[in-house]
Amino acid sequence: MVHFTTEEKAAVASLWAKVNVEVVGGESLARLLIVYPWTQRFFDSFGNLCSESAIMGNPKVKAHGSKVLNSFGNAIKHMDDLKGTFADLSELHCDKLHVDPENFRLLGNMILIVLATHFSKEFTPQMQAAWQKLTNAVANALAHKYH
Amino acid sequence: MVHFTAEEKAAITGLWGKVNVEEAGGEALGRLLVVYPWTQRFFDSFGNLSSASAIMGNPKVKAHGKKVLTSFGEAIKNLDNLKGAFAKLSELHCDKLHVDPENFRLLGNVIVIILATHFGREFTPDMQAAWQKLTNAVANALAHKYH
């Protein structure tokens, strides 16, 4: 089980409090679809994904990104039991959505990059380390129920 | 062989023209050592790496980071022949330095994050996609001579 130190929890929580979940969520998902275009295959019903601007402006992408990042917010409240917190979502992503778990790591990296663009120098190396640990742990928790 | 479009090349060189190689290089290597602490094993002779601030302030880290990123600058002048450009460095990293090629991808991701913190909104998704492609290609080129 992943253990987060007090400092790591504080770093994650302090940045999270300043995050606009809707904006960061939408942008993270959009960047995933742009930078790793094969991920678009999971979102056939989302309409126009034909260019960077189409993806960034797509309301379904923004809405779903917001939903995904809200779920991350839930993770932050349960950092001592991520596997338990994500058990149902893990089964969903395996059994119904058929998402390769590697994509969870890619999305985690997108979230980090969006945080970096928004927070700039405030996204210190220690911040980055704590958030990288969190996104890796969430990716692992989401993959945990795969079979 | 990786092919970069004219737009990708323009995105890469356009941003590169604004990068302070000394500063960004030192920060990239520093963040690698902080966020992925096992990478410190390659830098035993660098002195104090005992904390994030020690690492980020360490003059040997800054100097070596600058050297590494300068080499990246060479890559950008040889986007059509990265394997050729990095052949000797690839042999060095395999035969003498014994660096696991996975670390090249990690450093590439750290470079992307630093660009994100420095350039904010200017680091658009299309920029990110071009740079991600470059760092992946450099990592592959550095791994190419491994045996």
Coordinates of C-alpha atoms in Angstrom, one line a residue:
Chain A
M1 CA 0.0 0.0 0.0
V2 CA 1.3 3.4 -0.9
H3 CA 2.2 5.6 2.1
F4 CA 2.1 9.4 1.8
T5 CA 4.1 11.4 4.3
T6 CA 2.6 14.3 6.2
E7 CA 4.5 16.7 3.9
E8 CA 3.3 15.0 0.8
K9 CA -0.3 15.1 1.9
A10 CA 0.1 18.8 2.8
A11 CA 1.6 19.6 -0.6
V12 CA -1.2 17.8 -2.5
A13 CA -4.0 19.3 -0.4
S14 CA -2.6 22.9 -0.5
L15 CA -2.4 22.9 -4.3
W16 CA -5.7 21.1 -4.7
A17 CA -7.5 23.8 -2.8
K18 CA -6.5 26.3 -5.5
V19 CA -7.5 24.0 -8.4
N20 CA -10.5 24.9 -10.6
V21 CA -11.6 21.4 -11.1
E22 CA -13.7 22.1 -14.1
V23 CA -11.0 24.0 -16.0
V24 CA -8.1 21.7 -15.0
G25 CA -10.2 18.6 -15.6
G26 CA -11.3 19.7 -19.0
E27 CA -7.9 20.7 -20.0
S28 CA -6.2 17.5 -18.8
L29 CA -8.6 15.3 -20.7
A30 CA -8.3 17.5 -23.8
R31 CA -4.5 17.3 -23.7
L32 CA -4.7 13.5 -23.3
L33 CA -6.8 13.3 -26.5
I34 CA -4.4 15.7 -28.4
V35 CA -1.0 14.5 -27.3
Y36 CA -2.0 10.8 -27.4
P37 CA -4.6 10.7 -30.2
W38 CA -5.3 6.9 -29.8
T39 CA -7.1 7.7 -26.6
Q40 CA -9.9 9.3 -28.7
R41 CA -11.1 5.8 -29.4
F42 CA -12.8 5.8 -26.0
F43 CA -14.8 8.9 -26.8
D44 CA -16.6 8.1 -30.1
S45 CA -19.8 9.7 -28.9
F46 CA -18.1 13.1 -28.1
G47 CA -18.6 14.6 -31.5
N48 CA -15.9 16.8 -33.1
L49 CA -12.4 15.8 -32.0
C50 CA -10.7 16.7 -35.3
S51 CA -8.3 19.4 -34.2
E52 CA -6.6 20.9 -31.1
S53 CA -9.2 23.7 -31.0
A54 CA -12.1 21.4 -31.6
I55 CA -11.0 19.2 -28.7
M56 CA -10.2 22.0 -26.3
G57 CA -13.6 23.6 -27.0
N58 CA -15.6 20.4 -27.0
P59 CA -18.2 20.7 -24.2
K60 CA -18.4 16.9 -23.7
V61 CA -14.6 16.8 -23.2
K62 CA -14.8 19.6 -20.7
A63 CA -17.7 17.9 -18.8
H64 CA -16.1 14.5 -18.7
G65 CA -12.7 15.9 -17.8
S66 CA -14.4 17.7 -14.9
K67 CA -16.1 14.4 -13.8
V68 CA -12.7 12.6 -13.9
L69 CA -10.9 15.2 -11.9
N70 CA -13.7 15.3 -9.3
S71 CA -13.0 11.7 -8.8
F72 CA -9.4 12.6 -8.3
G73 CA -10.6 15.0 -5.6
N74 CA -12.2 12.0 -3.9
A75 CA -8.8 10.2 -4.0
I76 CA -7.2 13.1 -2.2
K77 CA -9.7 12.7 0.7
H78 CA -8.8 9.0 0.9
M79 CA -5.0 8.9 0.3
D80 CA -4.6 6.1 2.8
D81 CA -7.0 3.8 0.9
L82 CA -6.8 4.5 -2.8
K83 CA -7.4 0.9 -3.8
G84 CA -10.6 0.7 -1.8
T85 CA -11.7 4.1 -3.0
F86 CA -11.2 3.2 -6.7
A87 CA -12.4 -0.5 -6.5
D88 CA -15.7 0.1 -8.3
L89 CA -14.2 2.4 -10.9
S90 CA -11.5 -0.1 -11.5
E91 CA -14.0 -2.8 -12.3
L92 CA -15.9 -0.4 -14.5
H93 CA -12.8 0.5 -16.5
C94 CA -11.9 -3.1 -17.0
D95 CA -15.3 -4.9 -17.5
K96 CA -17.3 -2.2 -19.3
L97 CA -15.0 0.4 -20.7
H98 CA -12.0 -1.8 -21.6
V99 CA -9.4 0.8 -21.0
D100 CA -5.7 -0.2 -21.1
P101 CA -4.4 0.9 -17.7
E102 CA -1.4 2.5 -19.3
N103 CA -3.8 5.3 -20.2
F104 CA -4.3 6.1 -16.5
R105 CA -0.6 6.9 -16.2
L106 CA -0.8 9.0 -19.3
L107 CA -3.7 11.0 -17.9
G108 CA -1.9 11.3 -14.6
N109 CA 1.0 12.9 -16.5
M110 CA -1.4 15.3 -18.3
I111 CA -2.8 16.4 -14.9
L112 CA 0.8 17.2 -13.8
I113 CA 1.5 19.2 -16.9
V114 CA -1.7 21.2 -16.6
L115 CA -0.9 21.9 -12.9
A116 CA 2.6 23.0 -14.1
T117 CA 1.2 25.4 -16.7
H118 CA -1.3 26.9 -14.2
F119 CA 0.9 27.1 -11.1
S120 CA 4.3 27.7 -12.7
K121 CA 7.1 28.3 -10.1
E122 CA 4.6 27.3 -7.3
F123 CA 4.7 23.8 -8.8
T124 CA 8.0 23.2 -7.1
P125 CA 10.0 20.0 -7.4
Q126 CA 8.6 18.8 -4.0
M127 CA 5.1 19.5 -5.3
Q128 CA 5.8 17.6 -8.5
A129 CA 7.2 14.7 -6.5
A130 CA 4.1 14.5 -4.3
W131 CA 1.7 14.8 -7.2
Q132 CA 3.6 12.3 -9.3
K133 CA 3.4 9.8 -6.5
L134 CA -0.4 10.5 -6.2
T135 CA -1.1 10.1 -9.9
N136 CA 1.0 6.9 -10.0
A137 CA -0.9 5.5 -7.0
V138 CA -4.3 6.4 -8.5
A139 CA -3.3 4.7 -11.8
N140 CA -2.3 1.6 -9.8
A141 CA -5.5 1.7 -7.8
L142 CA -7.6 2.0 -11.0
A143 CA -5.7 -1.0 -12.5
H144 CA -6.0 -3.1 -9.3
K145 CA -9.2 -4.9 -10.1
Y146 CA -8.2 -5.8 -13.7
H147 CA -8.4 -9.4 -14.7
Chain B
M1 CA 12.6 6.7 -38.3
V2 CA 10.6 9.5 -36.6
H3 CA 9.2 12.1 -38.9
F4 CA 8.5 15.6 -37.6
T5 CA 6.0 17.7 -39.6
A6 CA 6.9 21.3 -40.5
E7 CA 4.5 22.5 -37.8
E8 CA 6.1 20.3 -35.2
K9 CA 9.5 21.5 -36.1
A10 CA 8.4 25.1 -35.9
A11 CA 6.7 24.5 -32.5
I12 CA 9.9 22.9 -31.2
T13 CA 12.4 25.5 -32.5
G14 CA 10.1 28.4 -31.7
L15 CA 10.0 27.5 -28.0
W16 CA 13.6 26.4 -27.9
G17 CA 14.7 29.9 -29.0
K18 CA 13.3 31.2 -25.7
V19 CA 14.7 28.6 -23.4
N20 CA 17.5 29.5 -20.9
V21 CA 19.5 26.3 -21.4
E22 CA 21.6 26.8 -18.2
E23 CA 18.6 27.4 -16.0
A24 CA 16.3 24.9 -17.5
G25 CA 18.9 22.2 -17.7
G26 CA 19.9 22.5 -14.1
E27 CA 16.2 22.5 -13.1
A28 CA 15.4 19.5 -15.3
L29 CA 18.2 17.3 -13.8
G30 CA 17.3 18.6 -10.3
R31 CA 13.7 17.7 -10.6
L32 CA 14.6 14.3 -12.0
L33 CA 16.7 13.6 -8.9
V34 CA 14.0 14.9 -6.6
V35 CA 10.9 13.3 -8.2
Y36 CA 12.6 10.0 -9.1
P37 CA 15.1 9.6 -6.2
W38 CA 16.6 6.3 -7.5
T39 CA 18.2 8.3 -10.3
Q40 CA 20.6 9.8 -7.7
R41 CA 22.6 6.5 -7.9
F42 CA 24.2 7.8 -11.1
F43 CA 25.6 10.9 -9.4
D44 CA 27.4 9.6 -6.3
S45 CA 30.2 12.1 -6.9
F46 CA 27.9 15.1 -6.9
G47 CA 28.0 15.8 -3.2
N48 CA 25.0 16.8 -1.2
L49 CA 21.7 15.4 -2.6
S50 CA 20.1 15.0 0.7
S51 CA 17.0 17.2 0.2
A52 CA 15.1 19.0 -2.6
S53 CA 16.7 22.3 -1.8
A54 CA 20.2 20.7 -1.6
I55 CA 19.7 19.1 -5.0
M56 CA 18.2 22.2 -6.7
G57 CA 21.1 24.3 -5.3
N58 CA 23.9 21.8 -6.1
P59 CA 26.4 23.4 -8.5
K60 CA 27.3 20.0 -10.0
V61 CA 23.7 19.2 -10.7
K62 CA 23.3 22.6 -12.4
A63 CA 26.4 22.2 -14.5
H64 CA 25.6 18.7 -15.6
G65 CA 22.0 19.6 -16.3
K66 CA 23.2 22.4 -18.5
K67 CA 25.4 19.9 -20.4
V68 CA 22.5 17.5 -20.9
L69 CA 20.1 20.1 -22.1
T70 CA 22.8 21.6 -24.5
S71 CA 22.9 18.1 -26.0
F72 CA 19.1 18.3 -26.4
G73 CA 19.7 21.5 -28.3
E74 CA 21.9 19.6 -30.7
A75 CA 19.1 17.1 -31.2
I76 CA 16.8 20.0 -32.3
K77 CA 19.3 20.9 -35.1
N78 CA 19.2 17.2 -36.2
L79 CA 15.5 16.3 -36.0
D80 CA 15.8 14.2 -39.2
N81 CA 18.6 12.1 -37.9
L82 CA 18.3 11.7 -34.1
K83 CA 19.7 8.1 -34.1
G84 CA 22.8 9.3 -35.9
A85 CA 23.1 12.4 -33.7
F86 CA 22.9 10.3 -30.5
A87 CA 24.8 7.2 -31.6
K88 CA 28.0 7.9 -29.5
L89 CA 26.0 9.1 -26.5
S90 CA 24.0 6.0 -26.7
E91 CA 27.1 3.8 -26.6
L92 CA 28.4 5.8 -23.7
H93 CA 25.2 5.5 -21.7
C94 CA 25.1 1.7 -22.3
D95 CA 28.8 0.7 -22.1
K96 CA 30.2 3.1 -19.6
L97 CA 27.4 4.7 -17.6
H98 CA 25.0 1.7 -17.4
V99 CA 21.9 3.8 -17.4
D100 CA 18.5 2.1 -17.8
P101 CA 16.9 3.7 -20.9
E102 CA 13.7 4.1 -18.9
N103 CA 15.5 7.0 -17.2
F104 CA 15.7 8.9 -20.6
R105 CA 11.9 8.9 -20.8
L106 CA 11.7 10.1 -17.2
L107 CA 14.1 13.0 -18.0
G108 CA 12.1 13.8 -21.1
N109 CA 8.9 14.0 -19.0
V110 CA 10.6 16.3 -16.6
I111 CA 11.8 18.6 -19.4
V112 CA 8.2 18.8 -20.6
I113 CA 7.0 19.8 -17.1
I114 CA 9.7 22.5 -16.9
L115 CA 8.6 23.9 -20.2
A116 CA 5.0 23.9 -18.8
T117 CA 6.0 25.8 -15.6
H118 CA 8.1 28.3 -17.6
F119 CA 5.7 29.0 -20.5
G120 CA 2.3 28.5 -18.9
R121 CA -0.5 29.0 -21.4
E122 CA 2.0 29.4 -24.2
F123 CA 2.8 25.7 -23.8
T124 CA -0.3 24.8 -25.7
P125 CA -1.5 21.2 -26.3
D126 CA 0.0 21.2 -29.8
M127 CA 3.3 22.5 -28.3
Q128 CA 3.1 19.7 -25.8
A129 CA 2.4 17.1 -28.4
A130 CA 5.5 18.2 -30.5
W131 CA 7.7 18.2 -27.5
Q132 CA 6.5 14.9 -26.2
K133 CA 7.2 13.4 -29.6
L134 CA 10.7 14.9 -29.5
T135 CA 11.6 13.7 -26.0
N136 CA 10.3 10.2 -26.8
A137 CA 12.4 10.2 -30.0
V138 CA 15.5 11.4 -28.2
A139 CA 14.9 8.7 -25.5
N140 CA 14.7 6.1 -28.3
A141 CA 17.8 7.4 -30.0
L142 CA 19.7 7.2 -26.8
A143 CA 18.6 3.6 -26.3
H144 CA 19.3 2.6 -29.9
K145 CA 22.8 1.4 -29.4
Y146 CA 22.1 -0.6 -26.3
H147 CA 23.0 -4.3 -26.3

